[in-house]
mmCIF file of C-alpha atoms in Angstrom:
data_model
loop_
_atom_site.group_PDB
_atom_site.id
_atom_site.type_symbol
_atom_site.label_atom_id
_atom_site.label_comp_id
_atom_site.label_asym_id
_atom_site.label_seq_id
_atom_site.Cartn_x
_atom_site.Cartn_y
_atom_site.Cartn_z
ATOM 1 C CA UNK A 275 118.244 263.342 211.263
ATOM 2 C CA UNK A 276 114.683 261.982 210.958
ATOM 3 C CA UNK A 277 114.847 262.385 207.175
ATOM 4 C CA UNK A 278 118.183 260.572 207.005
ATOM 5 C CA UNK A 279 116.803 257.769 209.180
ATOM 6 C CA UNK A 280 113.728 257.218 206.996
ATOM 7 C CA UNK A 281 115.931 257.336 203.910
ATOM 8 C CA UNK A 282 118.161 254.691 205.485
ATOM 9 C CA UNK A 283 115.210 252.326 205.930
ATOM 10 C CA UNK A 284 114.196 252.777 202.273
ATOM 11 C CA UNK A 285 117.815 252.316 201.218
ATOM 12 C CA UNK A 286 117.968 249.008 203.091
ATOM 13 C CA UNK A 287 114.712 247.844 201.488
ATOM 14 C CA UNK A 288 116.006 248.659 197.993
ATOM 15 C CA UNK A 289 119.277 246.844 198.659
ATOM 16 C CA UNK A 290 117.434 243.807 200.012
ATOM 17 C CA UNK A 291 115.201 243.745 196.922
ATOM 18 C CA UNK A 292 118.222 243.926 194.603
ATOM 19 C CA UNK A 293 119.957 241.111 196.466
ATOM 20 C CA UNK A 294 116.836 238.950 196.346
ATOM 21 C CA UNK A 295 116.153 239.539 192.648
ATOM 22 C CA UNK A 296 119.790 238.959 191.637
ATOM 23 C CA UNK A 297 119.598 235.506 193.250
ATOM 24 C CA UNK A 298 116.185 234.570 191.851
ATOM 25 C CA UNK A 299 114.914 233.205 188.519
ATOM 26 C CA UNK A 300 114.629 236.854 187.382
ATOM 27 C CA UNK A 301 118.349 237.516 187.884
ATOM 28 C CA UNK A 302 119.164 237.804 184.175
ATOM 29 C CA UNK A 303 116.369 240.346 183.663
ATOM 30 C CA UNK A 304 117.815 242.388 186.550
ATOM 31 C CA UNK A 305 121.318 242.457 185.062
ATOM 32 C CA UNK A 306 119.938 243.133 181.566
ATOM 33 C CA UNK A 307 118.064 246.137 182.980
ATOM 34 C CA UNK A 308 121.359 247.629 184.162
ATOM 35 C CA UNK A 309 122.603 247.586 180.572
ATOM 36 C CA UNK A 310 119.593 249.276 178.953
ATOM 37 C CA UNK A 311 120.818 252.428 177.170
ATOM 38 C CA UNK A 312 119.354 255.920 177.448
ATOM 39 C CA UNK A 313 120.076 258.359 174.642
ATOM 40 C CA UNK A 314 119.761 262.145 174.427
ATOM 41 C CA UNK A 315 120.363 263.760 171.031
ATOM 42 C CA UNK A 316 120.214 267.381 169.898
ATOM 43 C CA UNK A 317 121.320 267.737 166.271
ATOM 44 C CA UNK A 318 124.738 266.125 165.969
ATOM 45 C CA UNK A 319 125.285 266.150 169.733
ATOM 46 C CA UNK A 320 124.620 262.776 171.384
ATOM 47 C CA UNK A 321 124.834 261.659 174.993
ATOM 48 C CA UNK A 322 124.371 257.907 175.474
ATOM 49 C CA UNK A 323 124.663 256.035 178.773
ATOM 50 C CA UNK A 324 123.483 252.735 180.191
ATOM 51 C CA UNK A 325 120.820 252.898 182.880
ATOM 52 C CA UNK A 326 123.419 251.842 185.458
ATOM 53 C CA UNK A 327 125.779 254.645 184.432
ATOM 54 C CA UNK A 328 122.914 257.148 184.296
ATOM 55 C CA UNK A 329 122.178 256.398 187.946
ATOM 56 C CA UNK A 330 125.824 256.280 189.040
ATOM 57 C CA UNK A 331 127.179 259.203 186.990
ATOM 58 C CA UNK A 332 124.245 261.614 186.679
ATOM 59 C CA UNK A 333 121.733 261.012 189.459
ATOM 60 C CA UNK A 334 124.454 260.495 192.061
ATOM 61 C CA UNK A 335 125.843 263.940 191.176
ATOM 62 C CA UNK A 336 122.797 265.321 193.016
ATOM 63 C CA UNK A 337 123.756 263.209 196.038
ATOM 64 C CA UNK A 338 127.257 264.704 195.953
ATOM 65 C CA UNK A 339 125.784 268.189 195.542
ATOM 66 C CA UNK A 340 123.761 267.634 198.720
ATOM 67 C CA UNK A 341 126.890 266.378 200.510
ATOM 68 C CA UNK A 342 128.724 269.541 199.444
ATOM 69 C CA UNK A 343 125.915 271.805 200.642
ATOM 70 C CA UNK A 344 125.777 270.038 204.020
ATOM 71 C CA UNK A 345 129.539 270.279 204.410
ATOM 72 C CA UNK A 346 129.573 273.995 203.569
ATOM 73 C CA UNK A 347 126.752 274.692 206.045
ATOM 74 C CA UNK A 348 128.458 272.749 208.822
ATOM 75 C CA UNK A 349 131.767 274.561 208.253
ATOM 76 C CA UNK A 350 130.184 278.024 208.236
ATOM 77 C CA UNK A 351 127.588 277.708 210.992
ATOM 78 C CA UNK A 352 127.401 274.146 212.314
ATOM 79 C CA UNK A 353 129.357 271.432 214.070
ATOM 80 C CA UNK A 354 132.508 271.969 211.976
ATOM 81 C CA UNK A 355 132.793 275.669 212.839
ATOM 82 C CA UNK A 356 135.806 276.425 215.003
ATOM 83 C CA UNK A 357 138.926 274.286 215.526
ATOM 84 C CA UNK A 358 137.846 272.429 218.680
ATOM 85 C CA UNK A 359 134.362 271.611 217.402
ATOM 86 C CA UNK A 360 135.670 270.460 214.036
ATOM 87 C CA UNK A 361 138.825 268.859 215.410
ATOM 88 C CA UNK A 362 137.228 265.692 216.740
ATOM 89 C CA UNK A 363 135.168 265.013 213.597
ATOM 90 C CA UNK A 364 138.155 265.658 211.320
ATOM 91 C CA UNK A 365 140.506 263.497 213.382
ATOM 92 C CA UNK A 366 137.955 260.698 213.676
ATOM 93 C CA UNK A 367 137.194 260.777 209.950
ATOM 94 C CA UNK A 368 140.903 260.700 209.112
ATOM 95 C CA UNK A 369 141.466 257.697 211.366
ATOM 96 C CA UNK A 370 138.365 256.056 209.936
ATOM 97 C CA UNK A 371 139.764 256.386 206.419
ATOM 98 C CA UNK A 372 143.464 255.620 206.892
ATOM 99 C CA UNK A 373 143.148 252.528 209.111
ATOM 100 C CA UNK A 374 140.639 250.612 206.914
ATOM 101 C CA UNK A 375 142.737 251.377 203.837
ATOM 102 C CA UNK A 376 145.844 249.963 205.557
ATOM 103 C CA UNK A 377 143.997 246.817 206.670
ATOM 104 C CA UNK A 378 142.640 246.265 203.161
ATOM 105 C CA UNK A 379 146.101 246.772 201.644
ATOM 106 C CA UNK A 380 147.604 244.241 204.061
ATOM 107 C CA UNK A 381 145.394 241.550 202.494
ATOM 108 C CA UNK A 382 145.649 242.716 198.882
ATOM 109 C CA UNK A 383 149.079 244.288 198.410
ATOM 110 C CA UNK A 384 150.460 243.351 195.025
ATOM 111 C CA UNK A 385 147.354 241.358 194.132
ATOM 112 C CA UNK A 386 144.730 241.956 191.474
ATOM 113 C CA UNK A 387 142.479 243.672 194.016
ATOM 114 C CA UNK A 388 145.097 246.167 195.219
ATOM 115 C CA UNK A 389 143.279 249.139 193.682
ATOM 116 C CA UNK A 390 140.309 248.695 196.007
ATOM 117 C CA UNK A 391 141.951 250.232 199.099
ATOM 118 C CA UNK A 392 139.475 253.143 198.925
ATOM 119 C CA UNK A 393 136.386 250.934 199.287
ATOM 120 C CA UNK A 394 136.393 250.426 203.101
ATOM 121 C CA UNK A 395 137.150 254.106 203.769
ATOM 122 C CA UNK A 396 133.546 255.285 203.381
ATOM 123 C CA UNK A 397 130.636 255.704 205.828
ATOM 124 C CA UNK A 398 126.992 255.659 204.729
ATOM 125 C CA UNK A 399 125.368 258.548 206.626
ATOM 126 C CA UNK A 400 121.788 257.526 205.801
ATOM 127 C CA UNK A 401 122.224 253.926 206.953
ATOM 128 C CA UNK A 402 124.229 254.976 210.017
ATOM 129 C CA UNK A 403 121.643 257.505 211.197
ATOM 130 C CA UNK A 404 118.913 255.007 210.408
ATOM 131 C CA UNK A 405 120.481 252.599 212.899
ATOM 132 C CA UNK A 406 120.891 255.359 215.499
ATOM 133 C CA UNK A 407 117.227 256.344 215.096
ATOM 134 C CA UNK A 408 116.190 252.811 216.106
ATOM 135 C CA UNK A 409 118.153 252.964 219.381
ATOM 136 C CA UNK A 410 116.473 254.696 222.361
ATOM 137 C CA UNK A 411 118.296 257.151 224.641
ATOM 138 C CA UNK A 412 121.351 257.694 222.433
ATOM 139 C CA UNK A 413 122.912 260.997 223.596
ATOM 140 C CA UNK A 414 122.287 263.843 221.153
ATOM 141 C CA UNK A 415 126.003 264.677 221.253
ATOM 142 C CA UNK A 416 126.827 261.243 219.793
ATOM 143 C CA UNK A 417 124.253 261.685 217.013
ATOM 144 C CA UNK A 418 125.740 265.065 216.123
ATOM 145 C CA UNK A 419 129.265 263.621 216.260
ATOM 146 C CA UNK A 420 128.288 260.764 213.936
ATOM 147 C CA UNK A 421 126.678 263.221 211.488
ATOM 148 C CA UNK A 422 129.735 265.511 211.444
ATOM 149 C CA UNK A 423 132.077 262.513 211.149
ATOM 150 C CA UNK A 424 130.113 261.096 208.207
ATOM 151 C CA UNK A 425 130.051 264.452 206.404
ATOM 152 C CA UNK A 426 133.843 264.867 206.714
ATOM 153 C CA UNK A 427 134.210 261.219 205.693
ATOM 154 C CA UNK A 428 132.157 261.940 202.553
ATOM 155 C CA UNK A 429 134.492 264.821 201.687
ATOM 156 C CA UNK A 430 137.467 262.478 202.035
ATOM 157 C CA UNK A 431 135.765 259.958 199.759
ATOM 158 C CA UNK A 432 135.116 262.662 197.155
ATOM 159 C CA UNK A 433 138.795 263.640 197.193
ATOM 160 C CA UNK A 434 139.838 259.991 196.859
ATOM 161 C CA UNK A 435 137.485 259.539 193.883
ATOM 162 C CA UNK A 436 138.715 262.734 192.198
ATOM 163 C CA UNK A 437 142.415 261.961 192.635
ATOM 164 C CA UNK A 438 142.692 258.160 192.469
ATOM 165 C CA UNK A 439 139.599 256.840 190.677
ATOM 166 C CA UNK A 440 139.278 259.167 187.714
ATOM 167 C CA UNK A 441 140.467 258.462 184.188
ATOM 168 C CA UNK A 442 143.139 260.136 182.081
ATOM 169 C CA UNK A 443 142.598 263.879 181.926
ATOM 170 C CA UNK A 444 141.232 265.784 178.931
ATOM 171 C CA UNK A 445 142.803 269.210 179.525
ATOM 172 C CA UNK A 446 140.498 271.012 177.096
ATOM 173 C CA UNK A 447 137.363 269.732 178.828
ATOM 174 C CA UNK A 448 138.955 270.399 182.222
ATOM 175 C CA UNK A 449 139.573 274.026 181.216
ATOM 176 C CA UNK A 450 135.955 274.395 180.103
ATOM 177 C CA UNK A 451 134.798 272.913 183.431
ATOM 178 C CA UNK A 452 137.015 275.400 185.271
ATOM 179 C CA UNK A 453 135.469 278.241 183.261
ATOM 180 C CA UNK A 454 131.923 277.161 184.143
ATOM 181 C CA UNK A 455 132.909 276.787 187.795
ATOM 182 C CA UNK A 456 134.361 280.303 187.735
ATOM 183 C CA UNK A 457 131.027 281.630 186.432
ATOM 184 C CA UNK A 458 129.186 279.766 189.200
ATOM 185 C CA UNK A 459 131.543 281.156 191.843
ATOM 186 C CA UNK A 460 131.021 284.660 190.421
ATOM 187 C CA UNK A 461 127.247 284.198 190.619
ATOM 188 C CA UNK A 462 127.641 283.164 194.248
ATOM 189 C CA UNK A 463 129.907 286.122 194.944
ATOM 190 C CA UNK A 464 127.279 288.437 193.479
ATOM 191 C CA UNK A 465 124.683 286.789 195.759
ATOM 192 C CA UNK A 466 122.413 285.700 192.921
ATOM 193 C CA UNK A 467 119.434 283.979 194.543
ATOM 194 C CA UNK A 468 117.937 282.185 191.537
ATOM 195 C CA UNK A 469 118.430 278.422 191.876
ATOM 196 C CA UNK A 470 117.758 278.117 188.131
ATOM 197 C CA UNK A 471 121.058 279.927 187.444
ATOM 198 C CA UNK A 472 123.031 277.431 189.525
ATOM 199 C CA UNK A 473 121.056 274.548 188.027
ATOM 200 C CA UNK A 474 121.893 275.566 184.465
ATOM 201 C CA UNK A 475 125.559 276.137 185.273
ATOM 202 C CA UNK A 476 125.595 272.825 187.138
ATOM 203 C CA UNK A 477 124.469 270.887 184.062
ATOM 204 C CA UNK A 478 127.285 272.369 181.968
ATOM 205 C CA UNK A 479 129.749 271.782 184.807
ATOM 206 C CA UNK A 480 128.680 268.126 185.098
ATOM 207 C CA UNK A 481 129.046 267.583 181.345
ATOM 208 C CA UNK A 482 132.537 269.075 181.076
ATOM 209 C CA UNK A 483 133.756 267.353 184.253
ATOM 210 C CA UNK A 484 132.508 264.058 182.791
ATOM 211 C CA UNK A 485 134.449 264.702 179.567
ATOM 212 C CA UNK A 486 137.544 265.787 181.492
ATOM 213 C CA UNK A 487 138.233 262.330 182.944
ATOM 214 C CA UNK A 488 137.487 263.390 186.536
ATOM 215 C CA UNK A 489 134.477 261.424 187.761
ATOM 216 C CA UNK A 490 131.322 263.335 186.834
ATOM 217 C CA UNK A 491 129.819 263.274 190.337
ATOM 218 C CA UNK A 492 132.622 265.535 191.617
ATOM 219 C CA UNK A 493 130.824 268.346 189.769
ATOM 220 C CA UNK A 494 128.127 268.235 192.452
ATOM 221 C CA UNK A 495 130.561 269.085 195.247
ATOM 222 C CA UNK A 496 132.205 271.801 193.152
ATOM 223 C CA UNK A 497 128.857 273.451 192.443
ATOM 224 C CA UNK A 498 128.029 273.453 196.167
ATOM 225 C CA UNK A 499 131.038 275.739 196.752
ATOM 226 C CA UNK A 500 129.367 278.428 194.652
ATOM 227 C CA UNK A 501 125.876 278.425 196.171
ATOM 228 C CA UNK A 502 125.701 281.333 198.656
ATOM 229 C CA UNK A 503 124.499 280.891 202.228
ATOM 230 C CA UNK A 504 122.777 283.657 204.202
ATOM 231 C CA UNK A 505 121.535 283.956 207.777
ATOM 232 C CA UNK A 506 117.855 283.884 206.757
ATOM 233 C CA UNK A 507 117.253 280.179 206.120
ATOM 234 C CA UNK A 508 113.997 280.881 204.252
ATOM 235 C CA UNK A 509 115.626 282.974 201.551
ATOM 236 C CA UNK A 510 119.184 281.635 201.581
ATOM 237 C CA UNK A 511 119.933 279.859 198.256
ATOM 238 C CA UNK A 512 121.981 277.165 200.012
ATOM 239 C CA UNK A 513 119.236 276.309 202.511
ATOM 240 C CA UNK A 514 116.530 276.370 199.832
ATOM 241 C CA UNK A 515 118.504 274.094 197.532
ATOM 242 C CA UNK A 516 119.372 271.729 200.386
ATOM 243 C CA UNK A 517 115.712 271.390 201.413
ATOM 244 C CA UNK A 518 114.674 271.011 197.767
ATOM 245 C CA UNK A 519 117.171 268.218 197.092
ATOM 246 C CA UNK A 520 116.894 266.226 200.290
ATOM 247 C CA UNK A 521 113.639 264.307 199.688
ATOM 248 C CA UNK A 522 114.602 263.444 196.094
ATOM 249 C CA UNK A 523 118.055 262.244 197.158
ATOM 250 C CA UNK A 524 116.873 260.330 200.234
ATOM 251 C CA UNK A 525 113.727 258.758 198.818
ATOM 252 C CA UNK A 526 114.503 258.361 195.106
ATOM 253 C CA UNK A 527 118.141 258.676 194.058
ATOM 254 C CA UNK A 528 119.795 256.682 196.839
ATOM 255 C CA UNK A 529 117.239 253.825 196.733
ATOM 256 C CA UNK A 530 117.685 253.671 192.949
ATOM 257 C CA UNK A 531 121.453 253.552 193.435
ATOM 258 C CA UNK A 532 121.035 250.763 196.001
ATOM 259 C CA UNK A 533 118.761 248.772 193.721
ATOM 260 C CA UNK A 534 121.074 248.997 190.709
ATOM 261 C CA UNK A 535 124.314 248.384 192.650
ATOM 262 C CA UNK A 536 123.549 245.994 195.531
ATOM 263 C CA UNK A 537 122.604 243.069 193.330
ATOM 264 C CA UNK A 538 125.206 240.315 193.512
ATOM 265 C CA UNK A 539 124.778 236.693 192.430
ATOM 266 C CA UNK A 540 126.130 234.433 195.184
ATOM 267 C CA UNK A 541 126.568 231.526 192.789
ATOM 268 C CA UNK A 542 130.196 231.416 191.705
ATOM 269 C CA UNK A 543 131.285 234.304 193.965
ATOM 270 C CA UNK A 544 133.758 233.460 196.730
ATOM 271 C CA UNK A 545 134.873 235.265 199.881
ATOM 272 C CA UNK A 546 138.471 235.996 198.874
ATOM 273 C CA UNK A 547 141.146 238.544 199.712
ATOM 274 C CA UNK A 548 139.063 241.450 198.371
ATOM 275 C CA UNK A 549 136.002 240.489 200.426
ATOM 276 C CA UNK A 550 138.117 239.885 203.522
ATOM 277 C CA UNK A 551 139.991 243.177 203.161
ATOM 278 C CA UNK A 552 136.759 245.136 202.754
ATOM 279 C CA UNK A 553 135.020 243.251 205.591
ATOM 280 C CA UNK A 554 137.810 243.701 208.145
ATOM 281 C CA UNK A 555 138.570 247.227 206.954
ATOM 282 C CA UNK A 556 135.014 248.364 207.637
ATOM 283 C CA UNK A 557 134.285 246.247 210.713
ATOM 284 C CA UNK A 558 137.643 246.565 212.527
ATOM 285 C CA UNK A 559 139.502 249.388 210.810
ATOM 286 C CA UNK A 560 136.713 251.952 211.090
ATOM 287 C CA UNK A 561 136.117 251.753 214.869
ATOM 288 C CA UNK A 562 139.826 251.285 215.670
ATOM 289 C CA UNK A 563 140.884 254.268 213.558
ATOM 290 C CA UNK A 564 138.074 256.511 214.811
ATOM 291 C CA UNK A 565 138.741 255.672 218.471
ATOM 292 C CA UNK A 566 142.536 255.996 218.216
ATOM 293 C CA UNK A 567 142.606 259.259 216.276
ATOM 294 C CA UNK A 568 139.860 260.767 218.458
ATOM 295 C CA UNK A 569 141.800 259.873 221.617
ATOM 296 C CA UNK A 570 144.995 261.397 220.223
ATOM 297 C CA UNK A 571 143.185 264.599 219.170
ATOM 298 C CA UNK A 572 141.680 265.043 222.655
ATOM 299 C CA UNK A 573 144.941 264.135 224.421
ATOM 300 C CA UNK A 574 146.874 266.686 222.346
ATOM 301 C CA UNK A 575 144.313 269.425 223.019
ATOM 302 C CA UNK A 576 143.243 269.612 219.370
ATOM 303 C CA UNK A 577 139.640 268.605 220.095
ATOM 304 C CA UNK A 578 137.217 267.986 222.943
ATOM 305 C CA UNK A 579 134.973 265.041 223.727
ATOM 306 C CA UNK A 580 131.269 265.749 223.013
ATOM 307 C CA UNK A 581 129.270 266.702 226.094
ATOM 308 C CA UNK A 582 127.630 263.667 227.702
ATOM 309 C CA UNK A 583 129.647 261.228 225.579
ATOM 310 C CA UNK A 584 132.031 258.532 226.786
ATOM 311 C CA UNK A 585 134.830 256.691 225.048
ATOM 312 C CA UNK A 586 132.538 253.676 224.927
ATOM 313 C CA UNK A 587 130.072 255.826 223.002
ATOM 314 C CA UNK A 588 132.811 256.913 220.594
ATOM 315 C CA UNK A 589 133.672 253.248 219.994
ATOM 316 C CA UNK A 590 129.999 252.477 219.327
ATOM 317 C CA UNK A 591 129.811 255.350 216.829
ATOM 318 C CA UNK A 592 132.968 253.989 215.209
ATOM 319 C CA UNK A 593 131.305 250.617 214.714
ATOM 320 C CA UNK A 594 128.168 252.192 213.232
ATOM 321 C CA UNK A 595 130.448 254.199 210.922
ATOM 322 C CA UNK A 596 131.558 250.823 209.556
ATOM 323 C CA UNK A 597 128.288 250.781 207.603
ATOM 324 C CA UNK A 598 129.903 251.752 204.322
ATOM 325 C CA UNK A 599 127.120 250.851 201.940
ATOM 326 C CA UNK A 600 126.423 253.665 199.422
ATOM 327 C CA UNK A 601 129.846 255.262 199.044
ATOM 328 C CA UNK A 602 131.690 251.945 199.450
ATOM 329 C CA UNK A 603 129.681 250.360 196.630
ATOM 330 C CA UNK A 604 130.206 253.499 194.548
ATOM 331 C CA UNK A 605 134.000 253.359 194.920
ATOM 332 C CA UNK A 606 133.969 249.595 194.335
ATOM 333 C CA UNK A 607 132.285 250.192 190.978
ATOM 334 C CA UNK A 608 135.151 252.514 190.030
ATOM 335 C CA UNK A 609 137.968 250.393 191.441
ATOM 336 C CA UNK A 610 137.202 246.864 190.275
ATOM 337 C CA UNK A 611 136.664 245.014 187.013
ATOM 338 C CA UNK A 612 133.441 242.959 186.867
ATOM 339 C CA UNK A 613 135.061 239.742 188.071
ATOM 340 C CA UNK A 614 136.117 241.336 191.384
ATOM 341 C CA UNK A 615 133.157 243.672 191.863
ATOM 342 C CA UNK A 616 130.814 240.964 193.170
ATOM 343 C CA UNK A 617 133.437 239.858 195.672
ATOM 344 C CA UNK A 618 133.796 243.445 196.890
ATOM 345 C CA UNK A 619 130.014 243.802 197.188
ATOM 346 C CA UNK A 620 129.837 240.735 199.427
ATOM 347 C CA UNK A 621 132.465 242.286 201.695
ATOM 348 C CA UNK A 622 130.613 245.623 201.825
ATOM 349 C CA UNK A 623 127.182 244.112 202.472
ATOM 350 C CA UNK A 624 128.322 241.615 205.111
ATOM 351 C CA UNK A 625 130.454 244.189 206.951
ATOM 352 C CA UNK A 626 127.700 246.807 206.876
ATOM 353 C CA UNK A 627 125.131 244.390 208.294
ATOM 354 C CA UNK A 628 127.481 243.174 211.031
ATOM 355 C CA UNK A 629 128.544 246.726 211.938
ATOM 356 C CA UNK A 630 124.898 247.787 212.172
ATOM 357 C CA UNK A 631 124.039 244.958 214.596
ATOM 358 C CA UNK A 632 127.105 245.230 216.865
ATOM 359 C CA UNK A 633 127.278 249.030 216.736
ATOM 360 C CA UNK A 634 123.555 249.328 217.440
ATOM 361 C CA UNK A 635 123.889 247.026 220.464
ATOM 362 C CA UNK A 636 126.791 249.076 221.867
ATOM 363 C CA UNK A 637 124.904 252.323 221.257
ATOM 364 C CA UNK A 638 121.889 250.918 223.108
ATOM 365 C CA UNK A 639 124.129 250.024 226.045
ATOM 366 C CA UNK A 640 125.875 253.410 225.913
ATOM 367 C CA UNK A 641 122.508 255.211 225.879
ATOM 368 C CA UNK A 642 121.226 253.118 228.787
ATOM 369 C CA UNK A 643 124.304 253.939 230.865
ATOM 370 C CA UNK A 644 124.018 257.655 230.007
ATOM 371 C CA UNK A 645 120.349 257.741 231.039
ATOM 372 C CA UNK A 646 120.995 256.291 234.535
#
């Protein structure tokens, strides 16, 4: 949690820098930098991507790999193990995805921004835990609940990206990706401990997934399924890879993503239906969906309220979960053409900032009440 919190602070700083530069005299240099091309060539084989796509398609695959590893660990040994423990996080995440999407669609149905319904579904775990870390006396049960909720939410976002925001499928490349994944799963089944093996297979998996039309970052989550986990955290491949990746993802990859994606020129960009749908989806839809679905899950006996937590605390967590930054911007980049992307970014940034302030205030009050 401490690592996520520090990463959230750095993420905010990178986003603030991008926003400042994109509205300064150096704005054109910033946008030109996004379009600089990187090229890798071996013989006749060439891979060429802009710097923006290198960050979003390749570096962010490591972020998704880390998400997959965290999800697998939580399901096998953590807060998502067992139906009652997982029930509340799953129900809350489902409500926190469905309700924002419906609110967004209500403002954009049939319009040119209709495809962006997936944008307000996401929660930024680093930003959210960063806010929680700044609030004294927040019950540990609420922190754990927020972490589990955000991890399940990330899985939902990955599924949405894979199914709804990928291109037309190349069946030949998809078959090759499936073959590489099968080799990785076999290596995991055989309990191979070498991270180099999974790294090499992961590169091939990423390349073929990219060619297949499914978004390349999904390869990270798929690879996580293959990495074996053992009880000894010092020798377990999953734990070693998770600890190896975390500092690079938190302190390098996510800030780079924020810097290259949070820049939006306010001049000429209005607050239209897309911005409004994203803003209200994150700020109202997230807490409403999380609170409603959590209440129903507890009332039906499918889940139990975290120890020491109140419904006011669940509402506060729901508001903090409205910080959609990283994943929301990522989906926006897939969903919108350039002319609507800036409008979506304004909705994401304004909603995330507002959710952080209001949610943080409610968490502070909830923690104060719990400590009396």
